[in-house]
Amino acid sequence: MAINATQALTAREERAWDGYRRMQSLLSSQLNRQLIQETGLSDADYAILSALLTAPDHRLRGMALRCEVQWEKSRLSHHLGRMQTRGLVLREDCLEDSRGAVFRLTEAGRAAVEAATDDRVAAVRTYLLDLLTPEQLDALTEISGAVLARLAQDDPHRRAVAELARGV
Amino acid sequence: MAINATQALTAREERAWDGYRRMQSLLSSQLNRQLIQETGLSDADYAILSALLTAPDHRLRGMALRCEVQWEKSRLSHHLGRMQTRGLVLREDCLEDSRGAVFRLTEAGRAAVEAATDDRVAAVRTYLLDLLTPEQLDALTEISGAVLARLAQDDPHRRAVAELARGV
DNA sequence: GCGTTATGGTTGACGCGTCAACCGTGTCTT
DNA sequence: AAGACACGGTTGACGCGTCAACCATAACGC
């Protein structure tokens, strides 16, 4: 039918893909729902806040933050806007570059992340890490390394990040 | 600080979780974006349509469809509504149960999925399957099996599906 | 039969994520 | 110095996903 027919999936590949697909979808919704229920913070909130938490002085350029969480810039802008109205984060002008913006963790934001960290780690343990053998942990690391490297290949902007993650 | 402090992540666990998190987020957005660009169908559309495609007579009860894709019922309802206005799918009344609804693939819908299938498989190969060794494929299958089993434990409704996936 | 509860499905509101367009500022070229 | 271009960030529109409330019908208990 098609001129450039792709090789169909083998049974082995089919199992792996199907499993990954299901796991991906259910796991992320489970983790997100649970985090929201227990802490009022979404996965997205948590990503931003913990990036800010580890930053010096709890402040980060928008650019740096974007590089950290790997989001589209408009998504970041929208989300930071909402987080600002919720009092988790504060926007300040950037001195070095008048185009830029600097975002700072508020006291409430700091408290929220710190309160959420334990829940987050516990959930990740419960639904992923504690279920795996050390070999499976390593396999997961290798697999994601390979996939991230491939993704970076298509998007040069992502390359540095992927290499950083692999310890290059 | 906290009374019930969770065991912190080891370096090994940290690597695995961080890798998975990054892979998950970038891979799914890459696959979804690519599918939409090349075929006009989102991941969600594709899931629904391919479920209908494999169903006898290309028709499925809403309930069965929901069980297949594992969505919230309101999500399914909303999405099917949109797909209906796009002419991909048709809603009919259910004879056996007057509460129920039956959804049928339109001709356009059938054509759209079939046209998309190759792109989908190719993308999954490019960004995941072709990057992995057979052992890594199996590891992925085992990992997702373990995670899905754990998730099913919390949600009895999901149990049957998970067991089905493991071939029990 | 009749009231109660469970089930299949829809609706509306609201926050989220993406795209494309835009704005102001820095940078590069000549 | 002037124009062109790149860059950091914002905005608006729109489709998506979730939650809670709802409606109609079916199934159950008495």
Coordinates of N, CA, C and O in Angstrom, one line a residue, chain A residues 4-167:
Chain A
N4 N 6.8 3.7 1.1 CA 7.9 3.5 2.1 C 7.4 2.8 3.4 O 7.5 3.3 4.5
A5 N 6.9 1.6 3.2 CA 6.4 0.9 4.4 C 7.4 0.8 5.5 O 8.6 0.4 5.1
T6 N 7.1 1.1 6.7 CA 8.0 0.9 7.8 C 7.9 -0.6 8.2 O 6.9 -1.2 8.2
Q7 N 9.1 -1.1 8.7 CA 9.1 -2.4 9.3 C 8.1 -2.5 10.4 O 8.1 -1.7 11.3
A8 N 7.2 -3.5 10.4 CA 6.2 -3.6 11.4 C 6.9 -4.0 12.7 O 8.0 -4.5 12.7
L9 N 6.2 -3.8 13.8 CA 6.8 -4.2 15.1 C 6.8 -5.7 15.3 O 5.9 -6.4 15.0
T10 N 8.0 -6.2 15.9 CA 8.0 -7.6 16.3 C 7.2 -7.7 17.6 O 6.8 -6.7 18.2
A11 N 6.9 -8.9 18.0 CA 6.2 -9.2 19.2 C 6.9 -8.5 20.4 O 6.3 -7.9 21.3
R12 N 8.2 -8.7 20.4 CA 9.0 -8.1 21.5 C 8.9 -6.6 21.6 O 8.8 -6.0 22.6
E13 N 9.0 -6.0 20.4 CA 8.9 -4.5 20.4 C 7.5 -4.1 20.8 O 7.3 -3.1 21.5
E14 N 6.5 -4.8 20.3 CA 5.2 -4.5 20.6 C 4.9 -4.5 22.1 O 4.3 -3.6 22.6
R15 N 5.4 -5.5 22.7 CA 5.3 -5.6 24.2 C 5.9 -4.4 24.9 O 5.3 -3.8 25.8
A16 N 7.1 -4.1 24.5 CA 7.9 -3.0 25.1 C 7.2 -1.7 24.9 O 7.0 -0.9 25.9
W17 N 6.8 -1.4 23.7 CA 6.1 -0.2 23.4 C 4.8 0.0 24.1 O 4.5 1.0 24.7
D18 N 4.0 -1.1 24.1 CA 2.7 -1.1 24.7 C 2.8 -0.9 26.2 O 2.1 -0.1 26.8
G19 N 3.8 -1.6 26.8 CA 4.0 -1.4 28.2 C 4.5 0.0 28.6 O 3.9 0.6 29.5
Y20 N 5.4 0.5 27.8 CA 5.9 1.8 28.1 C 4.8 2.8 28.0 O 4.6 3.7 28.8
R21 N 4.0 2.7 27.0 CA 2.9 3.6 26.7 C 1.9 3.7 27.9 O 1.6 4.7 28.4
R22 N 1.5 2.5 28.3 CA 0.6 2.4 29.4 C 1.2 3.0 30.7 O 0.6 3.8 31.4
M23 N 2.4 2.5 31.0 CA 3.1 3.0 32.2 C 3.2 4.5 32.2 O 2.9 5.2 33.2
Q24 N 3.7 5.0 31.1 CA 3.9 6.5 31.0 C 2.6 7.2 31.3 O 2.6 8.1 32.2
S25 N 1.5 6.8 30.7 CA 0.3 7.6 30.9 C -0.3 7.5 32.3 O -0.6 8.5 32.9
L26 N -0.3 6.3 32.8 CA -0.9 6.1 34.1 C 0.0 6.6 35.2 O -0.5 7.2 36.2
L27 N 1.3 6.3 35.1 CA 2.2 6.8 36.1 C 2.2 8.3 36.3 O 2.2 8.8 37.4
S28 N 2.3 9.0 35.2 CA 2.4 10.4 35.3 C 1.1 11.0 35.8 O 1.2 11.9 36.6
S29 N 0.0 10.4 35.4 CA -1.2 11.0 36.0 C -1.4 10.7 37.4 O -1.9 11.5 38.2
Q30 N -1.0 9.5 37.8 CA -1.0 9.1 39.2 C -0.1 10.0 40.1 O -0.6 10.6 41.1
L31 N 1.1 10.2 39.6 CA 2.0 11.1 40.4 C 1.5 12.5 40.5 O 1.6 13.1 41.6
N32 N 1.0 13.0 39.4 CA 0.6 14.4 39.4 C -0.7 14.5 40.3 O -0.7 15.5 41.1
R33 N -1.6 13.6 40.1 CA -2.8 13.7 41.0 C -2.5 13.7 42.4 O -3.0 14.5 43.2
Q34 N -1.6 12.7 42.8 CA -1.3 12.5 44.2 C -0.6 13.8 44.7 O -0.9 14.2 45.9
L35 N 0.4 14.3 44.0 CA 1.1 15.5 44.5 C 0.1 16.7 44.7 O 0.2 17.3 45.7
I36 N -0.8 16.9 43.7 CA -1.7 18.0 43.9 C -2.6 17.8 45.1 O -2.8 18.7 45.9
Q37 N -3.1 16.6 45.3 CA -4.0 16.3 46.4 C -3.3 16.6 47.8 O -3.8 17.1 48.7
E38 N -2.0 16.1 47.8 CA -1.3 16.1 49.1 C -0.7 17.5 49.4 O -0.4 17.8 50.6
T39 N -0.4 18.2 48.4 CA 0.4 19.4 48.6 C -0.1 20.7 47.9 O 0.4 21.8 48.1
G40 N -1.1 20.5 47.0 CA -1.6 21.6 46.3 C -0.7 22.1 45.2 O -1.0 23.1 44.5
L41 N 0.4 21.4 44.9 CA 1.3 21.7 43.9 C 1.2 20.7 42.7 O 1.2 19.5 43.0
S42 N 1.2 21.2 41.5 CA 1.2 20.3 40.4 C 2.7 19.9 40.0 O 3.6 20.5 40.5
D43 N 2.8 18.9 39.2 CA 4.1 18.5 38.7 C 4.9 19.8 38.2 O 6.1 20.0 38.4
A44 N 4.1 20.5 37.4 CA 4.7 21.7 36.8 C 5.2 22.7 37.8 O 6.3 23.2 37.8
D45 N 4.3 23.0 38.8 CA 4.7 23.9 39.9 C 6.0 23.3 40.6 O 7.0 24.1 40.8
Y46 N 6.0 22.1 40.8 CA 7.1 21.4 41.6 C 8.4 21.6 40.8 O 9.5 21.9 41.4
A47 N 8.3 21.4 39.5 CA 9.5 21.5 38.7 C 10.1 22.9 38.8 O 11.3 23.1 39.0
I48 N 9.3 23.9 38.6 CA 9.7 25.3 38.7 C 10.3 25.6 40.1 O 11.4 26.1 40.2
L49 N 9.5 25.2 41.1 CA 9.9 25.6 42.4 C 11.2 24.9 42.8 O 12.1 25.6 43.5
S50 N 11.4 23.7 42.5 CA 12.6 23.0 42.9 C 13.8 23.5 42.1 O 14.9 23.5 42.7
A51 N 13.6 23.9 40.9 CA 14.7 24.6 40.2 C 15.1 25.8 40.9 O 16.3 26.1 41.1
L52 N 14.1 26.6 41.3 CA 14.5 27.9 42.0 C 15.1 27.6 43.3 O 16.0 28.4 43.8
L53 N 14.6 26.6 44.0 CA 15.1 26.3 45.3 C 16.6 26.0 45.3 O 17.4 26.4 46.2
T54 N 17.1 25.3 44.3 CA 18.5 24.9 44.3 C 19.4 26.0 43.7 O 20.6 25.9 43.6
A55 N 18.7 27.1 43.2 CA 19.5 28.2 42.5 C 20.0 29.1 43.6 O 19.5 29.2 44.7
P56 N 21.2 29.7 43.3 CA 21.8 30.6 44.3 C 20.8 31.8 44.6 O 20.3 32.4 43.6
D57 N 20.6 32.1 45.8 CA 19.7 33.2 46.2 C 18.3 33.0 45.8 O 17.5 33.9 45.9
H58 N 18.0 31.7 45.4 CA 16.6 31.4 45.0 C 16.1 32.3 43.9 O 14.9 32.6 43.8
R59 N 17.0 32.7 43.0 CA 16.6 33.5 41.9 C 17.2 32.9 40.6 O 18.3 32.4 40.6
L60 N 16.4 33.1 39.5 CA 16.9 32.5 38.2 C 16.4 33.4 37.1 O 15.2 33.9 37.1
R61 N 17.2 33.6 36.1 CA 16.8 34.2 34.9 C 15.7 33.3 34.2 O 15.8 32.1 34.3
G62 N 14.8 34.0 33.5 CA 13.8 33.2 32.8 C 14.4 32.2 31.9 O 14.1 31.0 31.8
M63 N 15.5 32.7 31.2 CA 16.2 31.8 30.2 C 16.8 30.6 30.9 O 16.6 29.5 30.4
A64 N 17.4 30.8 32.0 CA 18.0 29.7 32.8 C 17.0 28.7 33.2 O 17.1 27.5 33.2
L65 N 15.9 29.2 33.7 CA 14.8 28.4 34.2 C 14.2 27.6 33.0 O 13.9 26.4 33.2
R66 N 14.1 28.2 31.9 CA 13.6 27.5 30.7 C 14.5 26.4 30.3 O 14.0 25.3 30.0
C67 N 15.8 26.6 30.4 CA 16.7 25.6 30.1 C 16.7 24.5 31.1 O 16.8 23.3 30.7
E68 N 16.4 24.8 32.3 CA 16.3 23.8 33.4 C 15.1 22.9 33.2 O 15.3 21.6 33.3
V69 N 14.0 23.4 32.9 CA 12.8 22.5 32.8 C 12.4 22.1 31.4 O 11.6 21.3 31.2
Q70 N 13.1 22.7 30.4 CA 12.9 22.4 29.0 C 11.5 22.6 28.6 O 10.9 21.7 28.0
W71 N 11.0 23.8 28.8 CA 9.6 24.1 28.4 C 9.7 25.1 27.2 O 10.6 25.8 27.0
E72 N 8.6 25.2 26.5 CA 8.4 26.3 25.6 C 8.4 27.6 26.3 O 7.9 27.6 27.5
K73 N 8.9 28.6 25.7 CA 8.9 29.9 26.5 C 7.6 30.4 26.8 O 7.4 31.0 27.9
S74 N 6.6 30.2 26.0 CA 5.3 30.7 26.3 C 4.6 29.9 27.4 O 3.9 30.5 28.3
R75 N 4.9 28.7 27.5 CA 4.4 27.9 28.6 C 5.0 28.4 29.9 O 4.2 28.6 30.9
L76 N 6.3 28.6 29.9 CA 6.9 29.1 31.1 C 6.3 30.4 31.5 O 6.0 30.7 32.7
S77 N 6.1 31.3 30.5 CA 5.6 32.6 30.9 C 4.2 32.5 31.4 O 3.9 33.2 32.5
H78 N 3.3 31.8 30.8 CA 2.0 31.6 31.3 C 2.0 31.0 32.7 O 1.4 31.5 33.6
H79 N 2.8 30.0 32.9 CA 2.8 29.3 34.2 C 3.4 30.2 35.3 O 2.8 30.3 36.4
L80 N 4.4 30.9 35.0 CA 5.0 31.8 36.0 C 4.0 32.9 36.3 O 3.9 33.3 37.5
G81 N 3.3 33.4 35.3 CA 2.2 34.4 35.6 C 1.2 33.8 36.7 O 0.9 34.5 37.6
R82 N 0.8 32.6 36.4 CA -0.2 32.0 37.4 C 0.4 31.8 38.7 O -0.2 32.1 39.8
M83 N 1.7 31.4 38.8 CA 2.3 31.1 40.0 C 2.5 32.4 40.8 O 2.5 32.4 42.0
Q84 N 2.7 33.5 40.0 CA 2.9 34.8 40.7 C 1.6 35.2 41.4 O 1.7 35.7 42.5
T85 N 0.5 35.0 40.7 CA -0.7 35.4 41.3 C -1.1 34.5 42.5 O -1.8 34.9 43.4
R86 N -0.5 33.3 42.5 CA -0.7 32.5 43.7 C 0.3 32.8 44.8 O 0.3 32.1 45.8
G87 N 1.2 33.7 44.5 CA 2.2 34.1 45.5 C 3.3 33.1 45.8 O 4.0 33.2 46.8
L88 N 3.6 32.3 44.8 CA 4.7 31.3 45.0 C 6.0 31.9 44.5 O 7.1 31.4 44.8
V89 N 5.9 32.9 43.6 CA 7.0 33.3 42.9 C 6.9 34.8 42.6 O 5.8 35.4 42.6
L90 N 8.1 35.4 42.4 CA 8.1 36.9 42.2 C 8.9 37.2 40.9 O 9.9 36.7 40.7
R91 N 8.3 38.2 40.1 CA 9.1 38.6 38.9 C 9.8 39.9 39.2 O 9.2 40.9 39.7
E92 N 11.0 40.0 38.8 CA 11.8 41.2 38.9 C 12.5 41.5 37.6 O 12.7 40.7 36.8
D93 N 12.8 42.8 37.4 CA 13.5 43.1 36.2 C 15.0 42.7 36.3 O 15.5 42.6 37.4
C94 N 15.5 42.5 35.1 CA 16.9 42.0 35.1 C 17.9 43.2 34.8 O 17.6 44.0 33.9
L95 N 18.9 43.3 35.6 CA 19.8 44.4 35.6 C 20.7 44.3 34.4 O 21.0 45.3 33.7
E96 N 21.3 43.1 34.1 CA 22.3 43.0 33.1 C 21.7 43.1 31.7 O 22.3 43.5 30.7
D97 N 20.4 42.7 31.6 CA 19.8 42.7 30.2 C 18.3 43.2 30.4 O 17.5 42.5 30.9
S98 N 18.1 44.4 29.9 CA 16.7 45.0 30.2 C 15.6 44.2 29.5 O 14.4 44.5 29.8
R99 N 15.9 43.4 28.6 CA 14.9 42.5 28.0 C 14.4 41.5 29.0 O 13.3 41.1 29.1
G100 N 15.4 41.0 29.8 CA 15.2 39.8 30.6 C 14.4 40.0 31.8 O 14.0 41.1 32.2
A101 N 14.1 38.9 32.5 CA 13.3 38.9 33.7 C 14.0 37.9 34.7 O 14.6 36.9 34.2
V102 N 13.9 38.2 35.9 CA 14.4 37.3 36.9 C 13.3 36.9 37.8 O 12.4 37.7 38.2
F103 N 13.2 35.6 38.2 CA 12.1 35.1 39.0 C 12.7 34.6 40.3 O 13.7 33.9 40.3
R104 N 12.0 35.0 41.4 CA 12.5 34.7 42.7 C 11.5 33.9 43.5 O 10.3 34.1 43.3
L105 N 11.9 33.0 44.3 CA 11.1 32.2 45.1 C 10.6 33.1 46.3 O 11.4 33.8 46.9
T106 N 9.3 33.1 46.5 CA 8.8 33.8 47.7 C 9.0 32.9 48.9 O 9.3 31.7 48.8
E107 N 8.7 33.5 50.1 CA 8.8 32.7 51.3 C 7.8 31.5 51.2 O 8.0 30.4 51.6
A108 N 6.6 31.9 50.8 CA 5.5 30.9 50.6 C 5.9 29.8 49.7 O 5.6 28.6 49.9
G109 N 6.5 30.2 48.6 CA 7.0 29.3 47.6 C 8.0 28.3 48.2 O 7.9 27.1 48.0
R110 N 8.9 28.8 48.9 CA 9.9 28.0 49.5 C 9.3 27.0 50.5 O 9.6 25.8 50.4
A111 N 8.4 27.5 51.3 CA 7.7 26.6 52.2 C 7.0 25.5 51.5 O 7.0 24.3 51.9
A112 N 6.3 25.9 50.4 CA 5.5 24.9 49.7 C 6.3 23.8 49.1 O 6.0 22.6 49.2
V113 N 7.4 24.2 48.4 CA 8.3 23.1 47.9 C 8.9 22.2 48.9 O 8.9 21.0 48.8
E114 N 9.4 22.8 50.0 CA 10.0 22.0 51.0 C 9.0 21.1 51.6 O 9.3 19.9 52.0
A115 N 7.8 21.5 51.8 CA 6.7 20.7 52.3 C 6.4 19.5 51.4 O 6.0 18.4 51.8
A116 N 6.6 19.8 50.1 CA 6.1 18.9 49.1 C 7.2 17.8 48.8 O 6.9 16.7 48.3
T117 N 8.5 18.1 49.0 CA 9.6 17.3 48.6 C 9.4 15.8 49.1 O 9.6 14.9 48.3
D118 N 9.1 15.7 50.4 CA 9.0 14.4 50.9 C 7.9 13.5 50.2 O 8.1 12.4 49.9
D119 N 6.7 14.2 50.1 CA 5.6 13.5 49.4 C 6.0 13.0 48.0 O 5.8 11.9 47.6
R120 N 6.7 13.9 47.3 CA 7.1 13.6 46.0 C 8.1 12.4 45.9 O 7.8 11.4 45.2
V121 N 9.1 12.5 46.7 CA 10.1 11.4 46.8 C 9.4 10.1 47.2 O 9.6 9.0 46.6
A122 N 8.5 10.1 48.2 CA 7.8 8.9 48.6 C 7.0 8.3 47.5 O 7.0 7.1 47.3
A123 N 6.3 9.2 46.8 CA 5.4 8.7 45.7 C 6.3 8.1 44.6 O 6.0 7.0 44.0
V124 N 7.4 8.7 44.2 CA 8.3 8.2 43.2 C 8.8 6.8 43.6 O 8.9 5.9 42.8
R125 N 9.1 6.7 44.9 CA 9.6 5.4 45.4 C 8.5 4.4 45.3 O 8.7 3.3 44.8
T126 N 7.3 4.7 45.8 CA 6.2 3.8 45.8 C 5.8 3.2 44.5 O 5.6 2.0 44.3
Y127 N 5.8 4.1 43.5 CA 5.3 3.7 42.2 C 6.3 3.4 41.1 O 6.0 3.0 40.0
L128 N 7.6 3.7 41.5 CA 8.6 3.3 40.5 C 9.9 2.7 41.1 O 10.1 1.5 41.0
L129 N 10.6 3.5 41.8 CA 12.0 3.1 42.2 C 12.0 1.9 43.1 O 12.8 1.0 42.9
D130 N 11.1 1.8 44.1 CA 11.1 0.7 45.0 C 10.7 -0.6 44.3 O 10.9 -1.7 44.9
L131 N 10.1 -0.5 43.1 CA 9.6 -1.7 42.4 C 10.7 -2.3 41.6 O 10.6 -3.4 41.0
L132 N 11.8 -1.6 41.4 CA 12.8 -2.1 40.4 C 14.1 -2.6 41.1 O 14.5 -2.2 42.2
T133 N 14.7 -3.6 40.5 CA 16.0 -4.1 40.9 C 17.1 -3.1 40.5 O 16.8 -2.2 39.7
P134 N 18.2 -3.1 41.2 CA 19.3 -2.2 40.8 C 19.6 -2.3 39.3 O 19.9 -1.3 38.6
E135 N 19.6 -3.5 38.8 CA 19.9 -3.7 37.3 C 18.8 -3.0 36.5 O 19.1 -2.4 35.5
Q136 N 17.6 -3.0 36.9 CA 16.5 -2.3 36.2 C 16.7 -0.8 36.3 O 16.4 -0.1 35.3
L137 N 17.1 -0.4 37.5 CA 17.4 1.1 37.6 C 18.4 1.5 36.5 O 18.2 2.5 35.8
D138 N 19.5 0.7 36.5 CA 20.5 1.1 35.5 C 20.0 1.0 34.1 O 20.4 1.8 33.2
A139 N 19.2 0.0 33.8 CA 18.7 -0.2 32.5 C 17.8 1.0 32.1 O 17.9 1.6 31.0
L140 N 17.1 1.5 33.1 CA 16.2 2.7 32.8 C 17.1 3.9 32.5 O 16.8 4.7 31.6
T141 N 18.2 4.0 33.3 CA 19.1 5.1 33.0 C 19.7 5.0 31.6 O 19.7 6.0 30.9
E142 N 20.1 3.8 31.2 CA 20.7 3.7 29.9 C 19.7 4.0 28.8 O 19.9 4.6 27.8
I143 N 18.5 3.4 29.0 CA 17.4 3.6 28.0 C 17.1 5.1 27.8 O 17.1 5.6 26.7
S144 N 16.9 5.8 28.9 CA 16.6 7.2 28.8 C 17.8 8.0 28.2 O 17.6 8.9 27.4
G145 N 19.0 7.6 28.5 CA 20.1 8.2 28.0 C 20.1 8.1 26.5 O 20.4 9.1 25.7
A146 N 19.9 6.9 26.0 CA 19.9 6.7 24.5 C 18.8 7.5 23.8 O 19.0 8.2 22.8
V147 N 17.6 7.5 24.4 CA 16.5 8.3 23.8 C 16.8 9.8 23.9 O 16.5 10.5 22.9
L148 N 17.3 10.3 25.0 CA 17.6 11.7 25.1 C 18.6 12.1 24.1 O 18.6 13.2 23.5
A149 N 19.6 11.2 23.9 CA 20.7 11.5 23.0 C 20.1 11.6 21.5 O 20.4 12.6 20.8
R150 N 19.2 10.7 21.2 CA 18.6 10.8 19.9 C 17.7 12.0 19.7 O 17.7 12.6 18.7
L151 N 17.0 12.4 20.8 CA 16.2 13.6 20.7 C 17.1 14.8 20.5 O 16.7 15.7 19.7
A152 N 18.2 14.8 21.2 CA 19.1 16.0 21.2 C 19.7 16.2 19.8 O 19.9 17.3 19.3
Q153 N 19.8 15.0 19.1 CA 20.4 15.0 17.7 C 19.5 15.9 16.8 O 20.0 16.6 15.9
D154 N 18.2 15.8 17.0 CA 17.3 16.6 16.2 C 17.2 18.0 16.6 O 16.8 18.9 15.8
D155 N 17.5 18.3 17.8 CA 17.3 19.7 18.3 C 18.7 20.1 19.0 O 18.9 19.8 20.1
P156 N 19.5 20.8 18.2 CA 20.8 21.2 18.7 C 20.7 21.9 20.1 O 21.7 21.8 20.9
H157 N 19.7 22.6 20.3 CA 19.5 23.4 21.5 C 19.5 22.4 22.7 O 19.9 22.8 23.8
R158 N 19.0 21.2 22.5 CA 18.9 20.3 23.6 C 20.2 19.5 23.8 O 20.3 18.8 24.8
R159 N 21.1 19.6 22.9 CA 22.3 18.7 23.0 C 23.1 18.9 24.3 O 23.4 18.0 25.0
A160 N 23.3 20.2 24.6 CA 24.1 20.4 25.8 C 23.5 19.8 27.0 O 24.2 19.2 27.8
V161 N 22.2 19.9 27.1 CA 21.5 19.4 28.3 C 21.6 17.9 28.4 O 21.9 17.3 29.4
A162 N 21.5 17.2 27.2 CA 21.5 15.8 27.2 C 22.9 15.3 27.6 O 23.1 14.4 28.3
E163 N 23.9 16.0 27.0 CA 25.3 15.6 27.3 C 25.6 15.8 28.8 O 26.3 15.0 29.4
L164 N 25.1 16.9 29.3 CA 25.3 17.2 30.8 C 24.7 16.0 31.6 O 25.3 15.5 32.5
A165 N 23.5 15.5 31.1 CA 22.9 14.5 31.9 C 23.7 13.2 31.8 O 23.6 12.4 32.8
R166 N 24.4 13.0 30.8 CA 25.2 11.7 30.6 C 26.6 11.9 31.2 O 27.4 11.0 31.2
G167 N 26.9 13.1 31.7 CA 28.1 13.3 32.4 C 29.3 13.4 31.4 O 30.4 13.2 31.8

